[in-house]
Short mmCIF file of C-alpha atoms in Angstrom, two decimals:
data_model
loop_
_atom_site.label_atom_id
_atom_site.label_comp_id
_atom_site.label_asym_id
_atom_site.label_seq_id
_atom_site.Cartn_x
_atom_site.Cartn_y
_atom_site.Cartn_z
CA MET A 27 -33.94 2.08 11.64
CA ALA A 28 -33.84 -1.49 10.23
CA LEU A 29 -32.38 -1.93 6.26
CA ILE A 30 -34.43 -2.72 4.07
CA MET A 31 -32.60 -4.91 0.95
CA SER A 32 -32.26 -2.65 -1.50
CA ASP A 33 -30.11 0.09 0.80
CA VAL A 34 -28.06 -3.16 1.63
CA ASP A 35 -27.39 -3.59 -2.01
CA ARG A 36 -26.32 -0.32 -2.11
CA PHE A 37 -24.32 0.11 0.00
CA GLU A 38 -22.42 -3.55 -1.06
CA ALA A 39 -22.65 -1.82 -4.18
CA ALA A 40 -20.53 1.24 -3.18
CA ARG A 41 -17.70 -1.67 -0.36
CA PRO A 42 -14.93 -1.86 -3.30
CA ARG A 43 -14.95 2.21 -3.60
CA LEU A 44 -15.04 2.64 -0.15
CA GLU A 45 -12.77 -0.35 0.37
CA ALA A 46 -10.31 1.32 -1.78
CA ILE A 47 -10.28 4.53 -0.50
CA ALA A 48 -9.90 3.89 2.58
CA TYR A 49 -7.06 1.61 2.23
CA ARG A 50 -5.16 4.42 0.35
CA LEU A 51 -5.34 6.44 3.85
CA LEU A 52 -4.71 4.34 6.18
CA GLY A 53 -1.91 1.91 4.76
CA SER A 54 -3.60 -1.08 6.18
CA ALA A 55 -6.52 -3.86 4.25
CA SER A 56 -7.40 -4.72 7.85
CA GLU A 57 -7.97 -1.18 9.66
CA ALA A 58 -9.80 -0.47 5.33
CA GLU A 59 -11.85 -3.18 6.09
CA ASP A 60 -12.82 -1.97 10.05
CA ALA A 61 -13.32 1.30 8.52
CA VAL A 62 -15.72 0.30 6.16
CA GLN A 63 -17.77 -1.99 8.19
CA GLU A 64 -17.76 1.14 10.51
CA THR A 65 -19.39 2.93 7.46
CA PHE A 66 -22.04 -0.06 7.19
CA LEU A 67 -22.95 0.36 10.79
CA ARG A 68 -24.04 4.34 10.66
CA TRP A 69 -25.48 3.76 7.31
CA GLN A 70 -27.76 1.14 8.94
CA ALA A 71 -28.24 3.68 11.65
CA ALA A 72 -28.99 6.46 9.69
CA ASP A 73 -32.57 7.69 7.94
CA VAL A 74 -31.33 6.23 4.30
CA GLU A 75 -34.54 8.08 2.90
CA ARG A 76 -33.21 11.53 3.72
CA ILE A 77 -29.84 11.07 2.09
CA GLU A 78 -29.74 12.52 -0.58
CA VAL A 79 -26.47 11.56 -2.38
CA PRO A 80 -25.66 8.35 -0.51
CA GLU A 81 -22.38 7.97 -1.99
CA ALA A 82 -21.39 11.52 -1.34
CA TRP A 83 -23.11 10.32 2.82
CA LEU A 84 -21.02 7.14 2.56
CA THR A 85 -17.43 9.18 1.32
CA LYS A 86 -18.12 11.67 4.00
CA VAL A 87 -18.49 9.34 6.88
CA LEU A 88 -15.63 7.04 5.57
CA THR A 89 -13.36 10.27 5.38
CA ASN A 90 -13.73 10.98 8.81
CA LEU A 91 -13.77 7.63 10.23
CA CYS A 92 -9.91 7.28 8.46
CA LEU A 93 -9.09 10.43 9.73
CA ASN A 94 -9.59 9.22 13.55
CA MET A 95 -7.68 6.95 13.10
CA LEU A 96 -4.80 8.02 11.36
CA THR A 97 -5.00 10.28 13.78
CA SER A 98 -4.69 7.45 17.06
CA ALA A 99 -2.42 5.26 14.36
CA ARG A 100 0.56 7.96 14.30
CA ALA A 101 0.30 7.93 18.00
CA ARG A 102 1.13 3.92 17.72
CA ARG A 103 4.01 4.59 14.86
CA GLU A 104 6.28 6.48 17.74
CA THR A 105 5.90 3.24 19.72
CA TYR A 106 6.23 0.85 17.03
CA VAL A 107 8.84 -1.65 17.10
CA GLY A 108 11.50 -1.01 14.14
CA GLN A 109 10.64 0.41 10.66
CA TRP A 110 6.75 0.78 9.94
CA LEU A 111 5.80 0.24 5.93
CA PRO A 112 2.21 -0.25 4.51
CA GLU A 113 0.62 -3.09 3.71
CA PRO A 114 1.42 -4.81 0.62
CA LEU A 115 -1.23 -5.95 -1.84
CA LEU A 116 -0.84 -8.59 -4.40
CA ALA A 117 -1.45 -8.25 -8.33
CA GLY A 118 -5.11 -8.13 -8.78
CA ASP A 119 -6.94 -7.72 -5.38
CA PRO A 120 -9.73 -5.47 -5.46
CA MET A 121 -8.97 -3.36 -2.97
CA LEU A 122 -6.19 -1.71 -4.75
CA GLY A 123 -9.25 -0.45 -6.47
CA PRO A 124 -9.28 1.75 -10.11
CA ALA A 125 -6.90 1.31 -12.38
CA ASP A 126 -7.48 3.64 -15.48
CA THR A 127 -5.47 6.20 -15.31
CA ALA A 128 -1.72 6.83 -14.31
CA GLU A 129 -2.92 9.00 -11.27
CA GLN A 130 -4.63 5.94 -10.10
CA ARG A 131 -1.85 3.36 -10.65
CA GLU A 132 0.60 6.01 -8.94
CA SER A 133 -2.02 6.58 -5.28
CA VAL A 134 -1.57 3.43 -4.61
CA SER A 135 2.04 1.89 -5.86
CA TYR A 136 4.07 1.07 -2.61
CA ALA A 137 6.44 4.11 -3.27
CA VAL A 138 3.15 6.57 -3.32
CA LEU A 139 1.54 4.71 0.31
CA VAL A 140 5.55 5.59 1.87
CA LEU A 141 5.28 9.32 1.14
CA LEU A 142 1.92 9.31 2.03
CA GLU A 143 2.97 8.90 5.37
CA ARG A 144 4.64 12.16 5.43
CA LEU A 145 1.43 13.72 4.77
CA SER A 146 -0.79 15.40 7.59
CA PRO A 147 -4.21 13.23 7.74
CA GLY A 148 -5.56 16.23 6.52
CA GLU A 149 -3.62 16.75 3.67
CA ARG A 150 -3.33 12.98 2.99
CA ALA A 151 -6.94 12.68 2.14
CA VAL A 152 -7.34 15.82 -0.23
CA TYR A 153 -4.57 13.90 -1.93
CA VAL A 154 -6.25 10.72 -1.97
CA LEU A 155 -9.73 12.02 -2.81
CA ARG A 156 -8.79 14.22 -5.67
CA GLU A 157 -5.40 12.47 -7.29
CA ALA A 158 -7.40 8.62 -6.96
CA PHE A 159 -11.02 9.41 -7.31
CA ASP A 160 -11.22 12.03 -9.20
CA HIS A 161 -13.58 14.58 -6.89
CA PRO A 162 -14.03 18.16 -7.42
CA HIS A 163 -12.33 20.34 -4.31
CA ARG A 164 -16.38 21.22 -4.13
CA GLU A 165 -17.07 17.50 -3.31
CA ILE A 166 -13.75 17.05 -1.18
CA ALA A 167 -14.54 20.84 0.73
CA GLU A 168 -17.86 19.46 1.45
CA ILE A 169 -16.69 15.89 3.04
CA LEU A 170 -13.40 17.38 5.36
CA ASP A 171 -15.29 20.35 6.38
CA ILE A 172 -13.60 23.16 4.97
CA THR A 173 -14.00 25.89 2.01
CA GLU A 174 -13.11 25.06 -1.94
CA ALA A 175 -9.92 27.27 -2.09
CA ALA A 176 -8.68 25.39 0.86
CA SER A 177 -8.86 21.96 -0.23
CA GLN A 178 -6.63 23.14 -3.82
CA GLN A 179 -4.47 24.49 -1.52
CA ILE A 180 -3.87 21.45 0.63
CA TYR A 181 -3.72 19.64 -2.56
CA HIS A 182 -0.93 21.25 -4.37
CA ARG A 183 0.80 21.12 -1.10
CA ALA A 184 0.23 17.81 -0.38
CA LYS A 185 1.47 16.23 -4.40
CA LYS A 186 4.47 18.69 -3.98
CA HIS A 187 4.96 16.52 -0.96
CA VAL A 188 4.95 13.26 -3.18
CA ALA A 189 6.51 14.25 -6.14
CA ASP A 190 9.52 15.36 -4.38
CA GLY A 191 10.43 11.70 -4.26
CA LYS A 192 12.35 9.91 -6.99
CA ALA A 193 10.47 10.30 -10.44
CA ARG A 194 9.25 5.95 -10.64
CA THR A 195 8.94 4.37 -14.02
CA ARG A 196 6.06 2.94 -15.01
CA ILE A 197 6.41 -0.66 -16.44
CA ASP A 198 4.06 -3.61 -17.27
CA GLU A 199 3.46 -6.81 -15.80
CA ALA A 200 6.55 -8.77 -18.74
CA ALA A 201 9.16 -5.95 -17.47
CA ALA A 202 8.57 -6.07 -13.58
CA ARG A 203 9.12 -10.12 -13.91
CA ARG A 204 12.38 -9.34 -16.10
CA VAL A 205 13.10 -6.65 -13.09
CA VAL A 206 12.78 -9.53 -10.45
CA GLU A 207 14.40 -11.97 -12.55
CA GLU A 208 17.62 -9.54 -12.74
CA PHE A 209 17.55 -8.68 -9.36
CA LEU A 210 17.33 -11.94 -8.02
CA ALA A 211 19.85 -13.43 -10.00
CA ALA A 212 21.97 -11.05 -8.98
CA ALA A 213 20.61 -11.12 -5.78
CA THR A 214 21.29 -14.62 -5.68
CA SER A 215 24.89 -14.98 -7.05
CA GLY A 216 27.11 -14.68 -4.03
CA ARG A 217 28.13 -11.30 -4.74
CA THR A 218 27.97 -7.27 -4.44
CA GLU A 219 28.95 -5.84 -8.01
CA PRO A 220 26.07 -7.68 -10.07
CA LEU A 221 23.05 -5.86 -7.08
CA VAL A 222 25.53 -3.06 -7.28
CA ARG A 223 24.96 -2.15 -10.88
CA LEU A 224 21.02 -2.16 -10.41
CA LEU A 225 20.89 0.13 -7.85
CA THR A 226 21.13 3.66 -8.08
CA GLN A 227 23.92 5.08 -6.13
CA ASP A 228 21.71 6.33 -3.06
CA ALA A 229 19.17 3.45 -2.84
CA VAL A 230 18.41 2.61 0.80
CA SER A 231 16.79 -1.40 1.64
CA VAL A 232 13.77 -1.18 4.43
CA GLY A 233 12.02 -3.95 6.24
CA ASP A 234 9.64 -4.25 8.68
CA GLY A 235 8.99 -7.18 10.91
CA GLY A 236 6.73 -5.24 12.64
CA GLY A 237 8.88 -6.73 16.36
CA LYS A 238 7.85 -10.11 15.64
CA VAL A 239 10.06 -10.69 12.25
CA PRO A 240 14.12 -9.64 12.53
CA ALA A 241 14.49 -6.63 10.38
CA ARG A 242 16.87 -3.89 11.47
CA ALA A 243 15.58 -0.77 12.57
CA LYS A 244 17.67 1.50 10.64
CA ALA A 245 17.55 1.24 6.73
CA PHE A 246 20.66 0.03 4.96
CA GLU A 247 21.62 3.74 2.59
CA GLY A 248 23.63 3.42 -0.38
CA ALA A 249 24.21 1.08 -3.33
CA LEU A 250 27.34 -0.87 -1.51
CA ALA A 251 25.70 -1.25 1.93
CA VAL A 252 22.64 -2.31 0.15
CA ALA A 253 23.77 -4.36 -1.75
CA LYS A 254 26.05 -6.01 1.08
CA PHE A 255 22.64 -6.69 3.16
CA LEU A 256 20.92 -8.13 -0.10
CA ARG A 257 23.42 -10.51 -0.92
CA GLY A 258 23.25 -12.23 3.22
CA LEU A 259 19.99 -12.28 2.61
CA PHE A 260 19.38 -14.24 -0.04
CA LYS A 261 22.00 -16.75 1.09
CA PRO A 262 20.09 -19.58 1.87
CA SER A 263 20.84 -20.88 5.39
CA ALA A 264 19.24 -23.34 7.88
CA ALA A 265 18.76 -20.78 10.31
CA LYS A 266 16.61 -18.89 8.26
CA ARG A 267 14.46 -22.00 7.17
CA ALA A 268 13.68 -22.98 10.81
CA HIS A 269 12.68 -19.30 11.96
CA ILE A 270 10.45 -19.47 8.46
CA GLY A 271 9.05 -22.92 9.74
CA GLY A 272 10.26 -24.31 5.90
CA ALA A 273 12.72 -23.18 2.53
CA ALA A 274 10.83 -20.54 1.51
CA GLU A 275 9.68 -20.53 -2.63
CA ILE A 276 10.20 -17.46 -4.24
CA TYR A 277 8.18 -16.10 -7.22
CA ALA A 278 8.24 -13.13 -9.32
CA THR A 279 5.21 -10.45 -9.24
CA THR A 280 3.67 -7.56 -8.89
CA ALA A 281 2.20 -6.11 -5.75
CA ASN A 282 0.64 -2.11 -5.16
CA ASP A 283 1.52 -1.37 -9.15
CA GLU A 284 5.81 -2.05 -8.79
CA PRO A 285 7.28 -5.42 -9.46
CA ALA A 286 7.39 -7.88 -6.32
CA ILE A 287 9.15 -10.64 -4.76
CA VAL A 288 7.08 -13.05 -3.24
CA ALA A 289 8.48 -15.61 -0.31
CA VAL A 290 6.33 -18.55 0.22
CA VAL A 291 6.11 -21.37 3.35
CA ASP A 292 3.96 -24.18 2.57
CA GLY A 293 1.45 -22.20 0.89
CA ARG A 294 1.69 -18.98 3.55
CA VAL A 295 3.64 -16.03 2.55
CA VAL A 296 6.29 -15.15 4.83
CA GLY A 297 7.92 -12.31 2.98
CA ILE A 298 6.99 -9.70 0.45
CA THR A 299 9.80 -7.14 -1.71
CA CYS A 300 8.43 -4.56 -3.47
CA LEU A 301 11.27 -2.79 -5.75
CA GLU A 302 10.87 0.90 -6.67
CA VAL A 303 12.55 1.23 -10.43
CA THR A 304 13.32 4.36 -11.36
CA ALA A 305 15.34 5.86 -15.27
CA ASP A 306 18.71 5.09 -12.76
CA GLY A 307 18.23 1.97 -11.72
CA ILE A 308 16.41 0.26 -8.08
CA ALA A 309 16.24 3.37 -5.93
CA ALA A 310 14.59 1.05 -2.91
CA VAL A 311 14.36 -2.30 -1.66
CA ARG A 312 10.99 -2.41 0.76
CA SER A 313 10.89 -5.43 2.70
CA GLN A 314 7.60 -6.37 4.97
CA VAL A 315 7.81 -9.58 7.22
CA ASN A 316 5.41 -8.72 9.61
CA PRO A 317 3.12 -11.78 9.92
CA ASP A 318 0.06 -8.95 11.13
CA LYS A 319 0.69 -6.86 6.87
CA LEU A 320 0.63 -10.99 5.05
CA VAL A 321 -2.64 -12.14 6.58
CA ARG A 322 -4.46 -10.86 3.11
CA ALA A 323 -1.94 -12.15 0.99
CA THR A 324 -1.38 -15.54 1.96
CA GLU A 325 -4.56 -15.67 1.51
CA GLN A 326 -5.27 -14.29 -1.95
CA TRP A 327 -2.32 -16.43 -2.73
CA THR A 328 -4.12 -20.12 -1.22
CA ALA A 329 -6.92 -18.50 -3.10
CA GLY A 330 -5.07 -19.78 -6.37
CA GLY A 331 -4.39 -18.12 -10.01
CA LEU A 332 -1.24 -16.37 -8.13
CA GLY A 333 2.79 -17.25 -8.59
CA GLY A 334 3.52 -19.82 -11.16
CA THR A 335 6.75 -21.10 -11.49
CA PRO A 336 9.11 -20.13 -8.46
CA LEU A 337 12.31 -18.17 -9.53
CA HIS A 338 14.51 -19.91 -6.81
CA THR A 339 14.49 -21.50 -3.02
CA LEU A 340 16.10 -20.26 -0.10
#
């Protein structure tokens, strides 16, 4: 059935919310876009006049598409080269979705997206729909074809898994910049001691190169090991510049509601490092350097309005 313009408009009005749901479920902006586009194709093929609540119908279709994609993604990640990390989104990206409540901001933080990888697809769906989008369990049950009681049980189980991670500290943009500035000063000092003081004793450092950019297959663990690695990582060298295509300008920003360091070469984002901040210090340093997962960030960066003055050059 061909769509009239009002039906297209109705879908486009729902698109930002659908993309935000899909991104939280999949941890990938490109896959989220694919899921939303497939949802549109199914909307286009449906008898729209017979759909009583379009938003609920679209959410159900999208969620189930994402569940199928998550199942196949788990199989692909078993053969993924090195560590797998979500695709980071820079501040202001509309795919980050609503940020009106602490729960909504928390649900899209980089640390929580990493933790969500521990959940089954069903647990992840229930958690995202309830925590980030405030769907009542009755609606979640209808979307996932489960009982309301099952939805409640799954949610409590999923929330416990996520809460088992460290208690993260919510900081504003100005504080995030101060964290990044202090971190960079320590990382570029050439000494490990300043970094060790900023890190928690059980801090970890993880990098995702996707087999396309060198990244250690196993995480660094412990403040001293992480500090030694970071000291070397932020030491300029001709070899590094040759590998990434030039000198990298280092900027402070936020990504997924966490303090972030962005490395840019000639307008191209070549790395985003997210810092997980807790009351005890920086608990995790997660670096995304897989170029496939930096395409959207580069597009947003080149569109302008981000970065300001670089803090450092490597």
